[in-house]
Amino acid sequence: QFRSIWWSEGGKCVAINKDLFKVEVLGRGVRQRVFNTRRIKSVIRQLNLYGFTKMQWDIQRSASLPEFLAEEAAASAHSQILYYYNPSFNRAHPWLLGTCKRRAALKQRALGAAGLDERPLQKPRWS
């Protein structure tokens, strides 16, 4: 339904056209909203909380100036596209989505199971 977000080739990453996503998905009216935010940073923070990592694409650069400049122009247009990866988010294996958990919840459960409190230890105050 959206042109701003799609599976990468191979279906292992999600690709987001940042500018188009802001308009097409985050710019929707209240009744049609997909996310409870209008900021791309908040969506990216949620992706990170659920274990998604940003993928970097390395491009081999040409030694000749005209080819280098053409490659730079293509890379600039490509920089608006964000790629995020999570091993539990794979087009070919939809059943893995059930293992995709929020990181904060995992940390709290681990601390609770160990009988630890999440609050940092405070240094004693000396008078």
mmCIF file of N, CA, C and O in Angstrom, residues 19-56:
data_model
loop_
_atom_site.group_PDB
_atom_site.id
_atom_site.type_symbol
_atom_site.label_atom_id
_atom_site.label_comp_id
_atom_site.label_asym_id
_atom_site.label_seq_id
_atom_site.Cartn_x
_atom_site.Cartn_y
_atom_site.Cartn_z
ATOM 1 N N ASP A 19 12.197 10.673 3.278
ATOM 2 C CA ASP A 19 11.361 11.839 2.964
ATOM 3 C C ASP A 19 9.949 11.434 2.562
ATOM 4 O O ASP A 19 8.976 12.035 2.998
ATOM 5 N N LEU A 20 9.823 10.417 1.732
ATOM 6 C CA LEU A 20 8.504 9.957 1.308
ATOM 7 C C LEU A 20 7.728 9.362 2.477
ATOM 8 O O LEU A 20 6.518 9.554 2.598
ATOM 9 N N PHE A 21 8.412 8.660 3.388
ATOM 10 C CA PHE A 21 7.782 8.075 4.571
ATOM 11 C C PHE A 21 7.174 9.157 5.463
ATOM 12 O O PHE A 21 6.078 9.008 5.983
ATOM 13 N N LYS A 22 7.900 10.274 5.608
ATOM 14 C CA LYS A 22 7.394 11.377 6.430
ATOM 15 C C LYS A 22 6.068 11.897 5.900
ATOM 16 O O LYS A 22 5.160 12.192 6.668
ATOM 17 N N VAL A 23 5.950 11.992 4.591
ATOM 18 C CA VAL A 23 4.728 12.513 3.978
ATOM 19 C C VAL A 23 3.644 11.445 3.918
ATOM 20 O O VAL A 23 2.519 11.664 4.368
ATOM 21 N N GLU A 24 3.997 10.292 3.372
ATOM 22 C CA GLU A 24 3.022 9.251 3.076
ATOM 23 C C GLU A 24 2.475 8.543 4.315
ATOM 24 O O GLU A 24 1.292 8.235 4.388
ATOM 25 N N VAL A 25 3.326 8.280 5.293
ATOM 26 C CA VAL A 25 2.904 7.513 6.470
ATOM 27 C C VAL A 25 2.705 8.412 7.685
ATOM 28 O O VAL A 25 1.650 8.390 8.318
ATOM 29 N N LEU A 26 3.709 9.212 8.009
ATOM 30 C CA LEU A 26 3.627 10.033 9.220
ATOM 31 C C LEU A 26 2.772 11.273 9.042
ATOM 32 O O LEU A 26 2.301 11.850 10.021
ATOM 33 N N GLY A 27 2.535 11.690 7.811
ATOM 34 C CA GLY A 27 1.751 12.892 7.553
ATOM 35 C C GLY A 27 0.260 12.636 7.439
ATOM 36 O O GLY A 27 -0.502 13.549 7.124
ATOM 37 N N ARG A 28 -0.186 11.441 7.699
ATOM 38 C CA ARG A 28 -1.614 11.107 7.591
ATOM 39 C C ARG A 28 -2.418 11.775 8.699
ATOM 40 O O ARG A 28 -1.896 12.073 9.762
ATOM 41 N N GLY A 29 -3.707 11.928 8.446
ATOM 42 C CA GLY A 29 -4.620 12.494 9.443
ATOM 43 C C GLY A 29 -4.785 11.566 10.631
ATOM 44 O O GLY A 29 -4.396 10.400 10.593
ATOM 45 N N VAL A 30 -5.384 12.086 11.680
ATOM 46 C CA VAL A 30 -5.536 11.346 12.941
ATOM 47 C C VAL A 30 -6.254 10.016 12.740
ATOM 48 O O VAL A 30 -5.826 8.992 13.267
ATOM 49 N N ARG A 31 -7.308 9.983 11.960
ATOM 50 C CA ARG A 31 -8.089 8.753 11.772
ATOM 51 C C ARG A 31 -7.356 7.702 10.939
ATOM 52 O O ARG A 31 -7.651 6.531 11.036
ATOM 53 N N GLN A 32 -6.413 8.123 10.107
ATOM 54 C CA GLN A 32 -5.698 7.195 9.232
ATOM 55 C C GLN A 32 -4.284 6.894 9.714
ATOM 56 O O GLN A 32 -3.533 6.235 9.024
ATOM 57 N N ARG A 33 -3.928 7.361 10.875
ATOM 58 C CA ARG A 33 -2.568 7.209 11.369
ATOM 59 C C ARG A 33 -2.165 5.757 11.539
ATOM 60 O O ARG A 33 -2.912 4.940 12.039
ATOM 61 N N VAL A 34 -0.940 5.462 11.133
ATOM 62 C CA VAL A 34 -0.375 4.126 11.290
ATOM 63 C C VAL A 34 0.429 4.066 12.583
ATOM 64 O O VAL A 34 0.368 3.089 13.318
ATOM 65 N N PHE A 35 1.195 5.122 12.860
ATOM 66 C CA PHE A 35 2.002 5.225 14.073
ATOM 67 C C PHE A 35 1.434 6.326 14.960
ATOM 68 O O PHE A 35 0.783 7.237 14.484
ATOM 69 N N ASN A 36 1.735 6.253 16.224
ATOM 70 C CA ASN A 36 1.250 7.235 17.177
ATOM 71 C C ASN A 36 2.216 8.416 17.276
ATOM 72 O O ASN A 36 2.346 9.014 18.335
ATOM 73 N N THR A 37 2.904 8.706 16.195
ATOM 74 C CA THR A 37 3.858 9.809 16.167
ATOM 75 C C THR A 37 3.889 10.403 14.768
ATOM 76 O O THR A 37 3.451 9.774 13.810
ATOM 77 N N ARG A 38 4.435 11.584 14.663
ATOM 78 C CA ARG A 38 4.614 12.236 13.369
ATOM 79 C C ARG A 38 6.100 12.461 13.088
ATOM 80 O O ARG A 38 6.454 13.144 12.150
ATOM 81 N N ARG A 39 6.969 11.856 13.916
ATOM 82 C CA ARG A 39 8.414 12.069 13.780
ATOM 83 C C ARG A 39 9.118 10.786 13.363
ATOM 84 O O ARG A 39 8.931 9.733 13.977
ATOM 85 N N ILE A 40 9.960 10.886 12.358
ATOM 86 C CA ILE A 40 10.725 9.726 11.868
ATOM 87 C C ILE A 40 11.691 9.230 12.944
ATOM 88 O O ILE A 40 11.917 8.031 13.076
ATOM 89 N N LYS A 41 12.221 10.140 13.754
ATOM 90 C CA LYS A 41 13.147 9.732 14.821
ATOM 91 C C LYS A 41 12.473 8.784 15.814
ATOM 92 O O LYS A 41 13.095 7.850 16.311
ATOM 93 N N SER A 42 11.203 9.009 16.095
ATOM 94 C CA SER A 42 10.480 8.138 17.021
ATOM 95 C C SER A 42 10.277 6.747 16.424
ATOM 96 O O SER A 42 10.379 5.742 17.130
ATOM 97 N N VAL A 43 9.994 6.692 15.131
ATOM 98 C CA VAL A 43 9.833 5.394 14.458
ATOM 99 C C VAL A 43 11.161 4.638 14.480
ATOM 100 O O VAL A 43 11.199 3.449 14.791
ATOM 101 N N ILE A 44 12.243 5.334 14.198
ATOM 102 C CA ILE A 44 13.569 4.708 14.199
ATOM 103 C C ILE A 44 13.930 4.236 15.610
ATOM 104 O O ILE A 44 14.499 3.160 15.794
ATOM 105 N N ARG A 45 13.580 5.010 16.626
ATOM 106 C CA ARG A 45 13.840 4.599 18.011
ATOM 107 C C ARG A 45 13.098 3.305 18.324
ATOM 108 O O ARG A 45 13.636 2.400 18.956
ATOM 109 N N GLN A 46 11.853 3.189 17.848
ATOM 110 C CA GLN A 46 11.083 1.960 18.057
ATOM 111 C C GLN A 46 11.732 0.779 17.334
ATOM 112 O O GLN A 46 11.802 -0.322 17.875
ATOM 113 N N LEU A 47 12.199 1.008 16.110
ATOM 114 C CA LEU A 47 12.908 -0.064 15.390
ATOM 115 C C LEU A 47 14.109 -0.533 16.204
ATOM 116 O O LEU A 47 14.338 -1.740 16.355
ATOM 117 N N ASN A 48 14.868 0.413 16.747
ATOM 118 C CA ASN A 48 16.044 0.054 17.552
ATOM 119 C C ASN A 48 15.652 -0.701 18.812
ATOM 120 O O ASN A 48 16.331 -1.651 19.204
ATOM 121 N N LEU A 49 14.560 -0.295 19.456
ATOM 122 C CA LEU A 49 14.107 -0.991 20.663
ATOM 123 C C LEU A 49 13.726 -2.441 20.380
ATOM 124 O O LEU A 49 13.830 -3.299 21.250
ATOM 125 N N TYR A 50 13.267 -2.710 19.164
ATOM 126 C CA TYR A 50 12.882 -4.062 18.790
ATOM 127 C C TYR A 50 14.015 -4.835 18.119
ATOM 128 O O TYR A 50 13.796 -5.865 17.500
ATOM 129 N N GLY A 51 15.230 -4.337 18.241
ATOM 130 C CA GLY A 51 16.388 -5.086 17.786
ATOM 131 C C GLY A 51 16.801 -4.859 16.352
ATOM 132 O O GLY A 51 17.649 -5.581 15.835
ATOM 133 N N PHE A 52 16.218 -3.877 15.682
ATOM 134 C CA PHE A 52 16.627 -3.579 14.315
ATOM 135 C C PHE A 52 17.912 -2.755 14.346
ATOM 136 O O PHE A 52 18.081 -1.899 15.211
ATOM 137 N N THR A 53 18.800 -3.032 13.422
ATOM 138 C CA THR A 53 20.034 -2.260 13.303
ATOM 139 C C THR A 53 20.111 -1.656 11.914
ATOM 140 O O THR A 53 19.672 -2.259 10.929
ATOM 141 N N LYS A 54 20.666 -0.470 11.843
ATOM 142 C CA LYS A 54 20.793 0.219 10.573
ATOM 143 C C LYS A 54 21.922 -0.426 9.784
ATOM 144 O O LYS A 54 23.001 -0.668 10.301
ATOM 145 N N MET A 55 21.651 -0.700 8.520
ATOM 146 C CA MET A 55 22.637 -1.311 7.639
ATOM 147 C C MET A 55 23.329 -0.220 6.842
ATOM 148 O O MET A 55 22.683 0.719 6.377
ATOM 149 N N GLN A 56 24.621 -0.339 6.701
ATOM 150 C CA GLN A 56 25.404 0.590 5.895
ATOM 151 C C GLN A 56 25.730 -0.085 4.576
ATOM 152 O O GLN A 56 26.093 -1.254 4.545
#
